[in-house]
PDB file of C-alpha atoms in Angstrom:
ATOM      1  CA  UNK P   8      11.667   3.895   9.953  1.00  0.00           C
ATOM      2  CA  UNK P   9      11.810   4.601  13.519  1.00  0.00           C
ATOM      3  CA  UNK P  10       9.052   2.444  15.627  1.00  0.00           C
ATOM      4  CA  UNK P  11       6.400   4.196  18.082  1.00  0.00           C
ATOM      5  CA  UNK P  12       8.261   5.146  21.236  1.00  0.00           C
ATOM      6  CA  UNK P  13       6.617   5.809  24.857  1.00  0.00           C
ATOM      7  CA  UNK P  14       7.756   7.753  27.929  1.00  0.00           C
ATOM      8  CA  UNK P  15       8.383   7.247  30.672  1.00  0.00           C
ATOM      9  CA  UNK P  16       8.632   3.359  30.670  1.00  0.00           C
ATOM     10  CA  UNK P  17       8.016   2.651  34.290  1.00  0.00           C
ATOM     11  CA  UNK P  18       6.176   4.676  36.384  1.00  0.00           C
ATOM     12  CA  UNK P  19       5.674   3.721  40.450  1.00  0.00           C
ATOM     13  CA  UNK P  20       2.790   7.031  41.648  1.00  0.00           C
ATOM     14  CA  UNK P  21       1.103   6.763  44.749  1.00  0.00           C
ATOM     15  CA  UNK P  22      -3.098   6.874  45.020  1.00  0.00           C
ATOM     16  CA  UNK P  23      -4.665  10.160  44.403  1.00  0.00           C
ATOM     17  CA  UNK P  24      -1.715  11.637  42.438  1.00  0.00           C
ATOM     18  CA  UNK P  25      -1.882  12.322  38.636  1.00  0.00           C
ATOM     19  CA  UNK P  26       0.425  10.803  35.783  1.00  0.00           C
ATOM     20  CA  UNK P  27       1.131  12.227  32.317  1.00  0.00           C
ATOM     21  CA  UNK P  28       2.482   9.413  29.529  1.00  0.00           C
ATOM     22  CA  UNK P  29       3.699  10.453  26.237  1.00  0.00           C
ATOM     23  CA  UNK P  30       3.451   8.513  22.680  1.00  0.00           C
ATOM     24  CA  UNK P  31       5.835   9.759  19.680  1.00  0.00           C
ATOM     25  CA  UNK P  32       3.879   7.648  16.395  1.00  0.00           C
ATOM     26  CA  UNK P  33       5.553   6.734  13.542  1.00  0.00           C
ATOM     27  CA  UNK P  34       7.135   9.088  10.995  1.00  0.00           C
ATOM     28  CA  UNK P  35       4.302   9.766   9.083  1.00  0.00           C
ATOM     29  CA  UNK P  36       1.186   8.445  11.337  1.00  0.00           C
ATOM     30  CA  UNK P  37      -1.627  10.935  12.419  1.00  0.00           C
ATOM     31  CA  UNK P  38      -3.507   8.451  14.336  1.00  0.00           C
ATOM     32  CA  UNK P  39      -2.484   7.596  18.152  1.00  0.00           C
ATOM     33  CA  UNK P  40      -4.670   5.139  20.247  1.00  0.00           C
ATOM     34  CA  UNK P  41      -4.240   4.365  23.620  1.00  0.00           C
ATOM     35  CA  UNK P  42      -5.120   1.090  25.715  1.00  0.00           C
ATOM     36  CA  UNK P  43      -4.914  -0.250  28.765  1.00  0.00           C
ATOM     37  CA  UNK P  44      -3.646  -3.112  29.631  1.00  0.00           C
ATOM     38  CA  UNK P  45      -4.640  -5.517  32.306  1.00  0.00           C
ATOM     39  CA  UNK P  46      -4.312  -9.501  33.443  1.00  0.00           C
ATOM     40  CA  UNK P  47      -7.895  -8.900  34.166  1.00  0.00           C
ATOM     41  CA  UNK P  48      -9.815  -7.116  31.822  1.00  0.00           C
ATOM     42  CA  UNK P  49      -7.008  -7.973  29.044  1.00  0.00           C
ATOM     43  CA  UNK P  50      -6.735  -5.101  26.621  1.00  0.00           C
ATOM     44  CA  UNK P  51      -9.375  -1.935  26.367  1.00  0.00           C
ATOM     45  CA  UNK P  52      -9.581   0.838  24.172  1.00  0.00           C
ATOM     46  CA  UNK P  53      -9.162   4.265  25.582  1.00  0.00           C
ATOM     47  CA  UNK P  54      -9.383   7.237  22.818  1.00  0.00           C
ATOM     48  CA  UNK P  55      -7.981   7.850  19.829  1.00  0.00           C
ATOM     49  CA  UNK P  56      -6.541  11.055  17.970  1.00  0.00           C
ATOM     50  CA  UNK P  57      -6.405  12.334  14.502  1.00  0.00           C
ATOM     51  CA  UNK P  58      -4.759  15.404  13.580  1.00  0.00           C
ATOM     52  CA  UNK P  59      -5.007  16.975  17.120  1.00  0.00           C
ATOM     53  CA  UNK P  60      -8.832  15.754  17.797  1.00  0.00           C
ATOM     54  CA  UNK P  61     -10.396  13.040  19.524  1.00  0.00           C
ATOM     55  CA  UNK P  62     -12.565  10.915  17.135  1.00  0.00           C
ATOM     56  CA  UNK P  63     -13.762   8.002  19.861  1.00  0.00           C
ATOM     57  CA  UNK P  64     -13.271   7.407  23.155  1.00  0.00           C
ATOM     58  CA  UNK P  65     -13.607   3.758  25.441  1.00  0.00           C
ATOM     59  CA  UNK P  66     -15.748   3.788  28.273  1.00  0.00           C
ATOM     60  CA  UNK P  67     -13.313   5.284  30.847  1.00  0.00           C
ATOM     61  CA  UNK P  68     -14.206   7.645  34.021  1.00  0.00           C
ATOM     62  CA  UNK P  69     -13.372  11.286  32.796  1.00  0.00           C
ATOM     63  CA  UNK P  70     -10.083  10.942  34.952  1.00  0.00           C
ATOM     64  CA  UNK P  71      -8.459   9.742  31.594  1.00  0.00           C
ATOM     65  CA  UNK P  72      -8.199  12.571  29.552  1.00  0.00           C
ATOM     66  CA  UNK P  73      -5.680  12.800  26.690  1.00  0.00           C
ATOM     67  CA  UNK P  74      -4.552  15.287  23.652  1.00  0.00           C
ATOM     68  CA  UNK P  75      -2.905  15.170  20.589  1.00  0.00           C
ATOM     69  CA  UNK P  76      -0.127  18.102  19.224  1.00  0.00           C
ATOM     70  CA  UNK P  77       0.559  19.533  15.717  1.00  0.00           C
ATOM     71  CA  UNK P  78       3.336  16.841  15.212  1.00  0.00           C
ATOM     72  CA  UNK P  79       1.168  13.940  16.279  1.00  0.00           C
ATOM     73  CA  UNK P  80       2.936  13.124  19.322  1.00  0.00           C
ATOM     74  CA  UNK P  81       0.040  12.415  21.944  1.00  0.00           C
ATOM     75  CA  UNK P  82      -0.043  12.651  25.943  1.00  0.00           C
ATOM     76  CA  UNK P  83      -2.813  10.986  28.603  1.00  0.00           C
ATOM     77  CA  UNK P  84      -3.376  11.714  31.456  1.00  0.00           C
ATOM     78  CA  UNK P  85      -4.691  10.087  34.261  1.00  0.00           C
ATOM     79  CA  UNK P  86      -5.925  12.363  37.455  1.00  0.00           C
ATOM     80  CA  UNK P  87      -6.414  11.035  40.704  1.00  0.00           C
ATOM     81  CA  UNK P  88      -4.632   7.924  40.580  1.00  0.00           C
ATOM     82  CA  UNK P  89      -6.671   4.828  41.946  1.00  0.00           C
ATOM     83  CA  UNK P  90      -4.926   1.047  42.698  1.00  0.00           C
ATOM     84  CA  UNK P  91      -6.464  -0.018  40.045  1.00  0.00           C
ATOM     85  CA  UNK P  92      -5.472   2.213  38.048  1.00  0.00           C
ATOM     86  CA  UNK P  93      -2.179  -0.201  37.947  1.00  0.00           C
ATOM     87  CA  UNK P  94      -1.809  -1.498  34.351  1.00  0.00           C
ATOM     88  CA  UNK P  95       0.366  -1.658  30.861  1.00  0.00           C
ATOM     89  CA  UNK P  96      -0.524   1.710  29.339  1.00  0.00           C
ATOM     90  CA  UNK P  97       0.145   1.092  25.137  1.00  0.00           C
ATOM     91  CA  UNK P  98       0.353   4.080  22.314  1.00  0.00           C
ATOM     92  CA  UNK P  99      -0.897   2.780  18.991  1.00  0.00           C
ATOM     93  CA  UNK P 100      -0.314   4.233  15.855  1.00  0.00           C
ATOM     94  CA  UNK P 101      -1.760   4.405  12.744  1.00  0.00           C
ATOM     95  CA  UNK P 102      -1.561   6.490   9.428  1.00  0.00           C
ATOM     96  CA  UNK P 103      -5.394   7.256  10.578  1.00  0.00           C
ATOM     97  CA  UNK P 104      -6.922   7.899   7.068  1.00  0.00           C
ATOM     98  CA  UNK P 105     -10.570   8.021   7.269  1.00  0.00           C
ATOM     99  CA  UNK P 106     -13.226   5.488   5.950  1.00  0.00           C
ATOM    100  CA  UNK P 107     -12.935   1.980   3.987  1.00  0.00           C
ATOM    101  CA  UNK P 108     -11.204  -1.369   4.466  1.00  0.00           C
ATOM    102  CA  UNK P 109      -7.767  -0.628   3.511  1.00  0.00           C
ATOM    103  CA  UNK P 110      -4.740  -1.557   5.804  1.00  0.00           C
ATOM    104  CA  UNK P 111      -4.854   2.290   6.793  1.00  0.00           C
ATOM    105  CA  UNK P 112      -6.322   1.207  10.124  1.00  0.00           C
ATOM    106  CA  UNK P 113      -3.287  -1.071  10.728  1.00  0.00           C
ATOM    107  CA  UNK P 114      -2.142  -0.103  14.657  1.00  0.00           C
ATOM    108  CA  UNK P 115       1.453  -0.752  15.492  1.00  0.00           C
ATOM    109  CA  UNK P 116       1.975  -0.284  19.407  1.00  0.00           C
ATOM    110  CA  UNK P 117       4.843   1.250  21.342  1.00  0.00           C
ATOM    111  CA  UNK P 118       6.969  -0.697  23.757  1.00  0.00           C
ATOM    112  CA  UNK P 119       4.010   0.810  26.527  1.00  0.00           C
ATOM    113  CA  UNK P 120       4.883   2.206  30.072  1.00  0.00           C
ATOM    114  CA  UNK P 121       4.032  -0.014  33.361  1.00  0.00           C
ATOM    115  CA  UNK P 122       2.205   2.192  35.695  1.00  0.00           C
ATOM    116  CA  UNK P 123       2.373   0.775  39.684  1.00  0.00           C
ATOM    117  CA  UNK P 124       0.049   3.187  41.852  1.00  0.00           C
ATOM    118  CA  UNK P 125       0.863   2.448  45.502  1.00  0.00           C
TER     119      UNK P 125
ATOM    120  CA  UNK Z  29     -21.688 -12.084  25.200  1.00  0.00           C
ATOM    121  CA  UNK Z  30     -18.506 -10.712  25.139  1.00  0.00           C
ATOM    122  CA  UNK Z  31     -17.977  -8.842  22.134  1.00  0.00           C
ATOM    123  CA  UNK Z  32     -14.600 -10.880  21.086  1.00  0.00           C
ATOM    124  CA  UNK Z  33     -14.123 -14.400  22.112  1.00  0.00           C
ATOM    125  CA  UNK Z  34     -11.148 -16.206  22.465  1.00  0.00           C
ATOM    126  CA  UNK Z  35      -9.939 -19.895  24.081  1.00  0.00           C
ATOM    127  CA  UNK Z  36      -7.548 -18.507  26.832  1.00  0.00           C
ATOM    128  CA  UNK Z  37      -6.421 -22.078  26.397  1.00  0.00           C
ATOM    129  CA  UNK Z  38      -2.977 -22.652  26.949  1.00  0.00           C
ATOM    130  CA  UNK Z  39      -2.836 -24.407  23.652  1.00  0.00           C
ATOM    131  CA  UNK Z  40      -0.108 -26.726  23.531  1.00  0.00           C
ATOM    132  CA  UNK Z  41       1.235 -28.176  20.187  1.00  0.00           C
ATOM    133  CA  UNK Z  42       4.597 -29.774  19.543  1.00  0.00           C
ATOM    134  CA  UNK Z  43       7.292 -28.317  17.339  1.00  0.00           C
ATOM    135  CA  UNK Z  44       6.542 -29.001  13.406  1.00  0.00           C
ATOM    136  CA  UNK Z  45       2.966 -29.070  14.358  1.00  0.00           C
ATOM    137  CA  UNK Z  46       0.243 -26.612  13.241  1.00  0.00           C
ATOM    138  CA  UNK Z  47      -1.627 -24.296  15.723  1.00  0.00           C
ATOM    139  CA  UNK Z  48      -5.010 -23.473  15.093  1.00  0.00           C
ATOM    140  CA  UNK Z  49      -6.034 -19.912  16.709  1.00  0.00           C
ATOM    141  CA  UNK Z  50      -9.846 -19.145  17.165  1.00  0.00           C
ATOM    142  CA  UNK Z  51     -11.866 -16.012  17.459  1.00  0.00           C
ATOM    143  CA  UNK Z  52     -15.218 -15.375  17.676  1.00  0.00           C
ATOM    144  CA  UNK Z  53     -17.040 -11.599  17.399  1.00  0.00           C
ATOM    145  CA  UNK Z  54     -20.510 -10.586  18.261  1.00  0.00           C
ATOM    146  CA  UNK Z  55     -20.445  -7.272  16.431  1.00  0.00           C
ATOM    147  CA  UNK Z  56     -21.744  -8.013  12.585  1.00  0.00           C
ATOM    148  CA  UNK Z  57     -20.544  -4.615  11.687  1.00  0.00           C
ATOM    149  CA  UNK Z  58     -17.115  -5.626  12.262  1.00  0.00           C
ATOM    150  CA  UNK Z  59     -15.174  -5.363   8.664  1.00  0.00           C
ATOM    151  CA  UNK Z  60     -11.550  -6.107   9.454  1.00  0.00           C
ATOM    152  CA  UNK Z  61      -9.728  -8.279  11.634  1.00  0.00           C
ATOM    153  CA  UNK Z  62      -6.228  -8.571  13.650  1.00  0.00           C
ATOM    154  CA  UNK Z  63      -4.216 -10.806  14.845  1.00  0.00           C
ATOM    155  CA  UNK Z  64      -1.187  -9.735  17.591  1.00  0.00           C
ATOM    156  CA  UNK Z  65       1.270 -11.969  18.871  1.00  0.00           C
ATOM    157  CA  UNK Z  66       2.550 -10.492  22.351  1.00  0.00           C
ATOM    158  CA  UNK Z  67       5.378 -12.060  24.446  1.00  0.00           C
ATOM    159  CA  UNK Z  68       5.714 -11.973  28.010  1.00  0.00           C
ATOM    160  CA  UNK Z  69       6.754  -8.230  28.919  1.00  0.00           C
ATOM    161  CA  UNK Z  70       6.585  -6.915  25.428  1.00  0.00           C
ATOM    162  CA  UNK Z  71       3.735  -4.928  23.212  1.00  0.00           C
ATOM    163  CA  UNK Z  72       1.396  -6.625  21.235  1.00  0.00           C
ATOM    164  CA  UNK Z  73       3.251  -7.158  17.556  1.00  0.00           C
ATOM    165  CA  UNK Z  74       0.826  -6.850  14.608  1.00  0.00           C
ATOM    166  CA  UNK Z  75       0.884 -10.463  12.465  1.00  0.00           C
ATOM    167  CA  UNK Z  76      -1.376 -10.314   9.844  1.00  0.00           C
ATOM    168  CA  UNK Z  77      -5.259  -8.561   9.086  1.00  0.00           C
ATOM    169  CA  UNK Z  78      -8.425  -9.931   6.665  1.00  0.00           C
ATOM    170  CA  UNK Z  79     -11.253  -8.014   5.506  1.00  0.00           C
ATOM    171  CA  UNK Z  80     -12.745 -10.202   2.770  1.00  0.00           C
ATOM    172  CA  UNK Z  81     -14.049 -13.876   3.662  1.00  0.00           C
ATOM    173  CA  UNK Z  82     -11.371 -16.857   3.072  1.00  0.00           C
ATOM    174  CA  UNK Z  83      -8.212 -17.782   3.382  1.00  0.00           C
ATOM    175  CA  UNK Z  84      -4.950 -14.706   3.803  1.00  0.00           C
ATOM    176  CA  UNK Z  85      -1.972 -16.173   3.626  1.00  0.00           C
ATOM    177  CA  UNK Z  86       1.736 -14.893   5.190  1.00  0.00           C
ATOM    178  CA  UNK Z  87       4.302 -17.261   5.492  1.00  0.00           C
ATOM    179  CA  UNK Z  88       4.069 -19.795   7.954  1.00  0.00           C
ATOM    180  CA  UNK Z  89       0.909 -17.863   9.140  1.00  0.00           C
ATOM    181  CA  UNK Z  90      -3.118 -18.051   7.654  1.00  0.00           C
ATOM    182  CA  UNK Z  91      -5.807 -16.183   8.681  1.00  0.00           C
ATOM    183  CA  UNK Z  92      -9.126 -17.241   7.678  1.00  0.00           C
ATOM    184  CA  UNK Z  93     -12.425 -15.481   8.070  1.00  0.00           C
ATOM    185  CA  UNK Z  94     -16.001 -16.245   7.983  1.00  0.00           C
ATOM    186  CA  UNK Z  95     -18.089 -13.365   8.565  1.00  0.00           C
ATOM    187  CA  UNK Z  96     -21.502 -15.562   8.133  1.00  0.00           C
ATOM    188  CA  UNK Z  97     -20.243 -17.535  11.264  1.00  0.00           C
ATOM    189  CA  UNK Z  98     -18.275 -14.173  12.772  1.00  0.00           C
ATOM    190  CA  UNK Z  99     -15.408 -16.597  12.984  1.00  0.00           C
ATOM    191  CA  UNK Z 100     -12.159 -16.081  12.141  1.00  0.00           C
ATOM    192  CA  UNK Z 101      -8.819 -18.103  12.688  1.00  0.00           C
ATOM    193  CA  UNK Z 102      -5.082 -18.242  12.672  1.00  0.00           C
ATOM    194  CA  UNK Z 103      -3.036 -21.227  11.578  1.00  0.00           C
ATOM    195  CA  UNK Z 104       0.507 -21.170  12.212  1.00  0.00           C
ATOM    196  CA  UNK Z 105       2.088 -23.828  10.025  1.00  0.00           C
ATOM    197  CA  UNK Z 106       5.461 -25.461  10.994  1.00  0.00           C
ATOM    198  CA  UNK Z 107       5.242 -24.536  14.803  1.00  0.00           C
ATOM    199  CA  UNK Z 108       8.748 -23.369  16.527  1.00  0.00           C
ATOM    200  CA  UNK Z 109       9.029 -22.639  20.108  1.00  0.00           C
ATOM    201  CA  UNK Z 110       9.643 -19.001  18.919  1.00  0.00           C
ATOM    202  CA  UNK Z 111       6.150 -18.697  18.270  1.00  0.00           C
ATOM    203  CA  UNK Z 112       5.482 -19.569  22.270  1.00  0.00           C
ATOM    204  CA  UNK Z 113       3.365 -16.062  23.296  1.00  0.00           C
ATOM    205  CA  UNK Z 114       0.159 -15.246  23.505  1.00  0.00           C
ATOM    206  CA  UNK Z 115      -2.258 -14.428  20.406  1.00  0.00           C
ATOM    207  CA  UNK Z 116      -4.829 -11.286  20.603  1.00  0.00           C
ATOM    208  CA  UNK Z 117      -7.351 -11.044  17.962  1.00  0.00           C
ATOM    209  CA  UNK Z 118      -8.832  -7.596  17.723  1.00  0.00           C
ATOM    210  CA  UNK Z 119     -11.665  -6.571  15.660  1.00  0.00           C
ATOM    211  CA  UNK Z 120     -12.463  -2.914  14.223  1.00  0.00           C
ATOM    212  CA  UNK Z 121     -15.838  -1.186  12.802  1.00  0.00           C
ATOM    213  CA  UNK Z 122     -13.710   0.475   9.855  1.00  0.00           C
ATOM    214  CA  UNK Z 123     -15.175   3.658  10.845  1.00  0.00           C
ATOM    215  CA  UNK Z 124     -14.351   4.202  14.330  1.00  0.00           C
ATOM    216  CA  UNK Z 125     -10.953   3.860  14.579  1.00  0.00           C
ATOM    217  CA  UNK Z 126     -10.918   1.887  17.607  1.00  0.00           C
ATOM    218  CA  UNK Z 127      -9.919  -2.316  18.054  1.00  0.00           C
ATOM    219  CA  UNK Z 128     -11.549  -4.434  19.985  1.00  0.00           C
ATOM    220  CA  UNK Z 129      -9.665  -7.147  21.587  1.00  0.00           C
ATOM    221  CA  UNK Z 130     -10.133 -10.753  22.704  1.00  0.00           C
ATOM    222  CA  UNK Z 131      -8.456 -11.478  25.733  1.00  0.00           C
ATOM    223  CA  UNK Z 132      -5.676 -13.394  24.064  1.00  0.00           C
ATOM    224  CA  UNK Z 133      -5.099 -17.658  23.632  1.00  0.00           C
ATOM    225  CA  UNK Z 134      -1.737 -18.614  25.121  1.00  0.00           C
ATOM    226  CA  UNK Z 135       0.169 -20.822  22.804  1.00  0.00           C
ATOM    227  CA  UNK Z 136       2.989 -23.264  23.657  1.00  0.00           C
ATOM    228  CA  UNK Z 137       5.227 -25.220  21.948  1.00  0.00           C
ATOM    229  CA  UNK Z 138       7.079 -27.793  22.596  1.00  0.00           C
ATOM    230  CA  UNK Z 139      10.383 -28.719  21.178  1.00  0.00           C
TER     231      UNK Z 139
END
């Protein structure tokens, strides 16, 4: 079974500018999460989708927006790029079923794309 | 209080050895636990998860959880330098779909 796959994989934007990253899950997943990645603040949650809607979202400004399509492939976006902004930008999938302690909530992560803002 | 604690370390164990990971969480309505193993310039690779206090077992890998302490560990039995990354324990509600992560423990070892 194919893995969870992430495009673009590098991405150099320059401040003020606006990125768009897409996550493909795997065959079969209806959950996609998204984190951030920094040496700093290490990894942080950003939303998550199930079956085209948004069930949580981390405490990020409202320039990280993202959406979720039929097939469960997922897009964020990030408008008006800041430097710190800069970071590993990971797709998690999961098969997303709702409620108890089962290994449903297992996340397996894309490969992630590096985002440089200049 | 951060809401999941780990030793940044590095931890440094020779080959053969066993590696003890630890985690601490400050959320008691965490039910089920995670441990990643991510190497330098890759994405965090799911090891093993525990819901129920005691001892999982995986190969050369044990996870262990306490939830009276909000502990919970990772031994890696029988070291290799192939296990050299750095070990995220994450933490989830159940309900909310979302993981919490510890900022990672750097293991080494040493051949």
């Amino acid at each position: 079974k194919a893995g969870v796959t992430q495009t673009p994989r590098y991405l150099i934007k320059t401040r003020g500018q606006q990125v768009t990253l897409s996550c493909s899950p795997i065959s079969g997943h209806r959950s996609v999460s998204w984190y951030q990645q920094t040496p700093g603040q290490g990894l942080q949650f950003l939303f998550e989708y199930f079956s085209e809607t948004q069930r949580n979202k981390g405490n990020f400004p409202g320039r990280f927006s993202g959406r979720q399509f039929s097939n469960s492939r997922s897009e964020m976006n990030v408008s008006t790029l800041e430097l710190g902004d800069s970071a590993l930008y990971l797709c998690a999938s999961s098969p997303g079923l709702a409620g108890g302690l089962s290994s449903y909530n297992e996340q397996f992560f894309g490969p992630g794309t590096r985002l440089t803002v200049l | 209080q951060k809401e999941v604690e780990q030793n940044s370390g590095p931890l440094s164990v020779p080959e053969g050895a066993i590696a003890s990971l630890n985690c601490t969480y400050s959320d008691r309505g965490s039910q089920s636990f995670f441990w990643y193993r991510q190497y330098s310039g890759k994405s965090p690779e799911l090891i093993m998860f525990i819901y129920s206090n005691g001892d999982k077992e995986d190969g050369r890998f044990t996870a262990q959880l306490n939830k009276a302490s909000q502990y919970v560990s990772l031994l890696i039995r029988d070291s290799q330098p192939s296990d050299s990354a750095t070990y995220l324990c994450a933490v989830n509600r159940g309900s909310n779909y979302k993981l919490t992560f510890g900022k990672g423990t750097l293991l080494t070892v040493n051949p």
